Amino acid sequence: MPHLYRHLQVHQIFGANTNVGKTIVSTALCRSSTRNGRANCPTVFYLKPVSTGPPNEADDSHILRFSGPQRSAISSWCLFKYNEPVSPHLAAKSAGLENGSPHTFDRHFIESVSRHIAGIAKSLPSDRRHSMFVETAGGVHSPIPSGTTQAEAYRPLRLPIILVGDSNLGGISSTISAYESLLLRGYDVGSLLVFKEDYYRNWEYLTEWFAKRNRESTVGAKVHVGVLPKPPERKPDPAEDFEATEQYYNRICQPGSPMRNVVDHLAKSHSRRIEELESMPGRTLQHVWWPFVQHATVKGPQDVTVIDSAHQDNFDATLSPPPPPPETSSRNPGTDSILRPLFDGSASWWTQSVGHANTSITLAASYASGRYGHVIFPLASHQPALQLAESLITKGPGKNWAAKAFFSDNGSTGMEVALKMAIRSAKLRYRSGSQVSTSKELGVLGLKGSYHGDTIGAMDACEGGVYNAAVEWYKGRGFWFDVPTVGFKGGKVVVSGEWKLPGTSPSQDTGVWSEQFASVHDVYRVEDRLNSKLANLYRAHIQDTLECLVDEGHVFGALVIEPLIMGAGGMLFVDPLFHRVLIDTVRSNGRLFSRAFSSSSPHLEEGSWKGLPVIYDEVFTGLYRAGFLSATSILKTNPDISVFAKIITGGLLPLSVTLASQSIYDSFLSPNKVDALLHGHSYTANPVGCAVANEALNMLETMDQNGTWQRSKELWKEASEGASPVWSVWSPSFVKDLSDLGQVEESMALGTVLAIRLRDQSGAPTWLNGLCPD
């Protein structure tokens, strides 16, 4: 709900503490802003979202009482009023207004403020400049009625901030602390106003401190410091007090006064902000080379979306050009906000889990940055990395099978590490005493449509396709099975394949074979299906294929799968039974893979991997993206190696962890350094990334345990008429009904992922991929 208008400047006034003079500043700003228009005075709007105390002492009344000759040009409003002169959360309790959850009230509260601002903007003529000031209550962290601090509650608006400093004893600390609290949450503090108190002289120190920071830092807006004359002391006689206060306002609002300079600065900053946003598309095209974009098809700046900020599920972005108003609308588009909320439908390439700009995640990063920065990792340890490794192995997705955690920087390099682990382990087992040339390449077994990243090894582990085939160094190393998929088609749950599976009866029209199920629940109860006819068909097909491949001279070093959902390859929801049967068949064929190396079957120690090392690429689906911690909870079989990234840091920083079993780890043990896993990067186990990951995983675990997703789970349980191993935040009826639409070929959802396969104009299906509500 961003608010950036050409014709209306909106600023929010925070105080470093209570009783620092916010309302005096607000009144002076309102008066000075009306005069700033000279002959064509703009209208000025004041909003106090929350007020406590007697109505006759309310801040919105003070604004009008001391608006001077400009009273008709100033509008003053308060949205939530409480009579008790205490903190808003206590005043609300005293008034008996504790109904509903804090989250529900917070949403109602901020939407009320946002609607008020938008309503004012739409009511004004677009050919004149206007000003609006939104004054908070108390200090930066003073709570709103729900108990949520103001710094958190107002963050969805991210209005430019005017901070009123504290002139009292201790005010230097409280002012800098308030400023840094706002900065930490992504606010731009453009102005600091402080009263000139000549005993403590806080204004001197703060002026120098912010001047130094403006020179040395690029973080946040440059802070303009305005020093205002100290207000007169309150007088016992109301008439005398009014006269003294009115004279004070007249003096500080005169042309050339500090307050008029502040108003001029605010106007210039507002214009510069708009100019910056409007120049960014052209500058971006001039200097930036995007990933996954064919720049020859970019028409111009109108194709560039500028993201000014992000919060929760949305970007605050400029759209070029903005969408036109409906034909039936009478509104003036010139009064619309330049920034618009834009739903992050791909969760920023599947990285987001707890929402953009989450304060808990930000604080975790700040703490680790302040404590460590970055430190070298080999033969060293630090608390964030150790905590993360222990958590993933002892209670996370590696529980009961993983022994070691290897850190890298993203999903693709995490997969490179996994491939190195698996190939080395297979080589050591099968090439010991083998008559096959040691130069013969080991390939991988995988699935068509897989995507494991854009580094060379990860690309070579995938069948040639749009992401890798055009790369000059690409050399597909392996064999990839066709996969059956699951989804809703015409309101029915269907497992189907667009490839020949002996024993099935494909449609004569489409060549697609399919099997219908009563519910999604029945598809994902994998162990109940292991003896089904379809399982036997899968098993026979996979076994025959493996034997043919070995007879042709292929040798393999790993089975690599994206369990349950193949993301970048087309958002394919793979039949989990096929995954399970493929893993079981590979693991039962140790003799077959030994034969490929012309070696005898080795003796296996207890706990060793069987057949081939099995790699789960859970970069996309792991850690609750698909509704569960790991695919092991659905497939009911553990990998030998598993890779996690993306969601692991809550969407803030790049980090990947590759988990490995003891037998995989043992493959690298030797007296020789050259036999070690010689892979790493300068920022391995970066403490900031690890600290953020610990916080993100804790938040996800809490949500899983405290019932945050319970209602969604119950809906899927009801739809399955019993316990369901899978669920989604998208309701089953919604997903089912989507598939009944004429233009929809198929729909499916797991966890936060929704995919819709549309029919194009020719009737051919095409995917609308990965809508993620988080």
CSV table of N, CA and C in Angstrom, one decimal, residues 292 315 343-356 411 451-454 467 562 565-573 617-626 644-655 696 700 730 748 750-756 767-774:
chain,number,residue,atom,x,y,z
A,292,PHE,N,18.5,-14.7,-17.4
A,292,PHE,CA,17.3,-15.3,-18.0
A,292,PHE,C,16.5,-14.4,-18.9
A,315,PHE,N,5.7,-6.2,-3.6
A,315,PHE,CA,6.7,-5.2,-4.0
A,315,PHE,C,5.9,-3.8,-4.0
A,343,PHE,N,2.1,-8.0,-6.4
A,343,PHE,CA,2.1,-9.3,-5.7
A,343,PHE,C,3.3,-10.1,-6.2
A,344,ASP,N,4.1,-10.6,-5.3
A,344,ASP,CA,5.3,-11.4,-5.7
A,344,ASP,C,4.9,-12.8,-5.9
A,345,GLY,N,4.4,-13.1,-7.1
A,345,GLY,CA,3.8,-14.4,-7.4
A,345,GLY,C,4.8,-15.5,-7.4
A,346,SER,N,6.1,-15.3,-7.7
A,346,SER,CA,7.1,-16.4,-7.7
A,346,SER,C,7.9,-16.4,-6.4
A,347,ALA,N,7.4,-15.7,-5.4
A,347,ALA,CA,8.2,-15.6,-4.1
A,347,ALA,C,9.6,-15.3,-4.4
A,348,SER,N,9.9,-14.3,-5.4
A,348,SER,CA,11.2,-13.9,-5.8
A,348,SER,C,12.1,-15.2,-6.0
A,349,TRP,N,11.6,-15.9,-7.0
A,349,TRP,CA,12.3,-17.2,-7.4
A,349,TRP,C,12.4,-18.1,-6.2
A,350,TRP,N,11.3,-18.3,-5.5
A,350,TRP,CA,11.1,-19.3,-4.5
A,350,TRP,C,12.0,-19.1,-3.2
A,351,THR,N,12.4,-17.9,-3.0
A,351,THR,CA,13.3,-17.6,-1.9
A,351,THR,C,12.5,-17.2,-0.6
A,352,GLN,N,11.4,-16.6,-0.8
A,352,GLN,CA,10.7,-16.0,0.3
A,352,GLN,C,9.9,-17.0,1.1
A,353,SER,N,9.9,-16.9,2.4
A,353,SER,CA,9.1,-17.8,3.3
A,353,SER,C,8.3,-17.1,4.4
A,354,VAL,N,8.9,-16.0,5.0
A,354,VAL,CA,8.3,-15.3,6.0
A,354,VAL,C,7.9,-13.9,5.7
A,355,GLY,N,8.0,-13.6,4.4
A,355,GLY,CA,7.7,-12.3,3.9
A,355,GLY,C,8.9,-11.4,3.8
A,356,HIS,N,8.8,-10.5,2.8
A,356,HIS,CA,9.9,-9.5,2.6
A,356,HIS,C,10.1,-8.6,3.8
A,411,GLY,N,21.9,-22.8,-4.5
A,411,GLY,CA,21.5,-24.1,-4.8
A,411,GLY,C,22.3,-24.8,-5.9
A,451,TYR,N,16.0,-29.5,-13.4
A,451,TYR,CA,16.8,-28.3,-13.4
A,451,TYR,C,17.6,-28.3,-12.1
A,452,HIS,N,18.9,-28.3,-12.1
A,452,HIS,CA,19.7,-28.3,-10.9
A,452,HIS,C,20.6,-27.1,-10.7
A,453,GLY,N,20.5,-26.1,-11.6
A,453,GLY,CA,21.3,-24.9,-11.5
A,453,GLY,C,22.0,-24.6,-12.8
A,454,ASP,N,22.8,-23.5,-12.8
A,454,ASP,CA,23.4,-23.0,-14.0
A,454,ASP,C,24.9,-23.1,-14.0
A,467,TYR,N,17.7,-24.2,-20.6
A,467,TYR,CA,18.6,-23.6,-19.7
A,467,TYR,C,20.1,-24.0,-20.0
A,562,GLU,N,14.6,-34.1,-8.3
A,562,GLU,CA,13.9,-33.0,-7.6
A,562,GLU,C,12.6,-33.7,-7.1
A,565,ILE,N,8.2,-32.1,-6.9
A,565,ILE,CA,7.9,-31.0,-7.8
A,565,ILE,C,9.1,-30.6,-8.5
A,566,MET,N,9.1,-30.6,-9.9
A,566,MET,CA,10.2,-30.1,-10.6
A,566,MET,C,9.9,-28.7,-11.1
A,567,GLY,N,10.6,-27.7,-10.5
A,567,GLY,CA,10.2,-26.3,-10.6
A,567,GLY,C,10.4,-25.7,-11.9
A,568,ALA,N,11.7,-25.3,-12.1
A,568,ALA,CA,12.0,-24.6,-13.4
A,568,ALA,C,11.8,-25.3,-14.6
A,569,GLY,N,11.7,-26.7,-14.5
A,569,GLY,CA,11.4,-27.5,-15.7
A,569,GLY,C,10.0,-27.5,-16.1
A,570,GLY,N,9.1,-26.7,-15.4
A,570,GLY,CA,7.7,-26.6,-15.8
A,570,GLY,C,6.7,-26.8,-14.7
A,571,MET,N,7.2,-26.7,-13.5
A,571,MET,CA,6.3,-26.9,-12.3
A,571,MET,C,5.5,-28.2,-12.4
A,572,LEU,N,6.3,-29.3,-12.6
A,572,LEU,CA,5.7,-30.6,-12.8
A,572,LEU,C,5.6,-31.3,-11.5
A,573,PHE,N,4.4,-31.7,-11.1
A,573,PHE,CA,4.1,-32.4,-9.9
A,573,PHE,C,4.2,-33.9,-10.2
A,617,ASP,N,17.5,-33.1,-4.7
A,617,ASP,CA,17.6,-31.7,-4.9
A,617,ASP,C,16.4,-31.0,-4.3
A,618,GLU,N,16.5,-30.6,-3.1
A,618,GLU,CA,15.3,-30.0,-2.4
A,618,GLU,C,15.5,-28.5,-2.2
A,619,VAL,N,16.3,-27.9,-3.2
A,619,VAL,CA,16.5,-26.5,-3.2
A,619,VAL,C,15.2,-25.7,-3.3
A,620,PHE,N,14.3,-26.2,-4.1
A,620,PHE,CA,13.0,-25.5,-4.3
A,620,PHE,C,12.0,-26.0,-3.3
A,621,THR,N,11.9,-27.3,-3.2
A,621,THR,CA,10.7,-27.9,-2.5
A,621,THR,C,10.9,-28.0,-1.0
A,622,GLY,N,12.2,-28.0,-0.5
A,622,GLY,CA,12.4,-28.3,0.9
A,622,GLY,C,12.0,-27.2,1.8
A,623,LEU,N,12.0,-27.6,3.1
A,623,LEU,CA,11.8,-26.6,4.2
A,623,LEU,C,10.4,-26.0,4.1
A,624,TYR,N,9.4,-26.8,3.9
A,624,TYR,CA,8.0,-26.4,3.9
A,624,TYR,C,7.5,-25.6,2.7
A,625,ARG,N,8.3,-25.4,1.7
A,625,ARG,CA,7.8,-24.8,0.5
A,625,ARG,C,6.6,-25.6,-0.1
A,626,ALA,N,6.8,-26.9,-0.1
A,626,ALA,CA,5.8,-27.8,-0.6
A,626,ALA,C,4.9,-28.4,0.5
A,644,PHE,N,19.8,-28.1,0.2
A,644,PHE,CA,18.8,-27.1,0.6
A,644,PHE,C,19.3,-25.7,0.4
A,645,ALA,N,18.5,-24.8,-0.1
A,645,ALA,CA,18.9,-23.4,-0.3
A,645,ALA,C,17.6,-22.6,-0.3
A,646,LYS,N,17.6,-21.5,-1.1
A,646,LYS,CA,16.5,-20.6,-1.3
A,646,LYS,C,15.8,-20.2,0.0
A,647,ILE,N,14.8,-21.0,0.4
A,647,ILE,CA,14.0,-20.7,1.6
A,647,ILE,C,14.7,-20.8,2.9
A,648,ILE,N,15.9,-21.3,2.8
A,648,ILE,CA,16.6,-21.6,4.1
A,648,ILE,C,17.0,-20.3,4.9
A,649,THR,N,17.1,-19.2,4.2
A,649,THR,CA,17.4,-18.0,4.9
A,649,THR,C,16.2,-17.0,4.9
A,650,GLY,N,15.1,-17.6,4.7
A,650,GLY,CA,13.9,-16.7,4.7
A,650,GLY,C,13.8,-15.7,3.6
A,651,GLY,N,14.7,-15.9,2.6
A,651,GLY,CA,14.6,-15.0,1.4
A,651,GLY,C,15.5,-13.8,1.6
A,652,LEU,N,16.5,-13.8,2.5
A,652,LEU,CA,17.3,-12.6,2.7
A,652,LEU,C,18.7,-12.7,2.0
A,653,LEU,N,19.3,-13.9,2.2
A,653,LEU,CA,20.7,-14.0,1.7
A,653,LEU,C,20.9,-15.3,1.0
A,654,PRO,N,21.9,-15.4,0.1
A,654,PRO,CA,22.2,-16.7,-0.6
A,654,PRO,C,23.0,-17.6,0.4
A,655,LEU,N,22.5,-18.8,0.5
A,655,LEU,CA,23.2,-19.8,1.3
A,655,LEU,C,22.7,-21.2,0.9
A,696,ALA,N,15.2,-18.1,10.4
A,696,ALA,CA,14.1,-18.5,9.5
A,696,ALA,C,13.6,-19.8,9.8
A,700,LEU,N,9.8,-21.0,10.8
A,700,LEU,CA,9.0,-21.9,10.1
A,700,LEU,C,8.6,-23.1,11.0
A,730,TRP,N,-3.6,-23.0,-0.6
A,730,TRP,CA,-4.6,-22.9,-1.6
A,730,TRP,C,-5.7,-24.0,-1.3
A,748,MET,N,-2.8,-27.8,-10.0
A,748,MET,CA,-2.3,-28.6,-8.8
A,748,MET,C,-1.6,-27.6,-7.8
A,750,LEU,N,0.7,-27.7,-3.9
A,750,LEU,CA,1.2,-28.3,-2.7
A,750,LEU,C,1.9,-27.2,-1.9
A,751,GLY,N,1.7,-27.2,-0.6
A,751,GLY,CA,2.3,-26.2,0.3
A,751,GLY,C,1.8,-24.8,-0.2
A,752,THR,N,2.8,-23.9,-0.5
A,752,THR,CA,2.5,-22.6,-1.0
A,752,THR,C,2.5,-22.5,-2.5
A,753,VAL,N,2.8,-23.6,-3.2
A,753,VAL,CA,2.9,-23.6,-4.7
A,753,VAL,C,1.6,-23.9,-5.3
A,754,LEU,N,1.2,-23.1,-6.3
A,754,LEU,CA,0.1,-23.3,-7.1
A,754,LEU,C,0.5,-23.2,-8.6
A,755,ALA,N,0.2,-24.2,-9.4
A,755,ALA,CA,0.5,-24.2,-10.8
A,755,ALA,C,-0.7,-24.4,-11.6
A,756,ILE,N,-0.9,-23.6,-12.7
A,756,ILE,CA,-2.1,-23.8,-13.5
A,756,ILE,C,-1.6,-24.0,-15.0
A,767,TRP,N,2.1,-23.9,-19.1
A,767,TRP,CA,2.0,-23.7,-17.7
A,767,TRP,C,2.0,-22.2,-17.3
A,768,LEU,N,1.2,-21.9,-16.3
A,768,LEU,CA,1.3,-20.6,-15.6
A,768,LEU,C,1.9,-21.0,-14.3
A,769,ASN,N,3.2,-20.7,-14.1
A,769,ASN,CA,3.9,-21.4,-13.0
A,769,ASN,C,4.0,-20.7,-11.7
A,770,GLY,N,3.9,-21.5,-10.7
A,770,GLY,CA,4.4,-21.2,-9.4
A,770,GLY,C,3.9,-19.9,-8.7
A,771,LEU,N,2.6,-19.8,-8.6
A,771,LEU,CA,2.0,-18.7,-7.8
A,771,LEU,C,2.2,-19.0,-6.4
A,772,CYS,N,2.9,-18.2,-5.6
A,772,CYS,CA,3.2,-18.4,-4.2
A,772,CYS,C,2.7,-17.3,-3.4
A,773,PRO,N,1.7,-17.6,-2.5
A,773,PRO,CA,1.2,-16.5,-1.7
A,773,PRO,C,2.1,-16.0,-0.6
A,774,ASP,N,3.2,-16.6,-0.3
A,774,ASP,CA,4.1,-16.1,0.7
A,774,ASP,C,5.2,-15.3,0.1
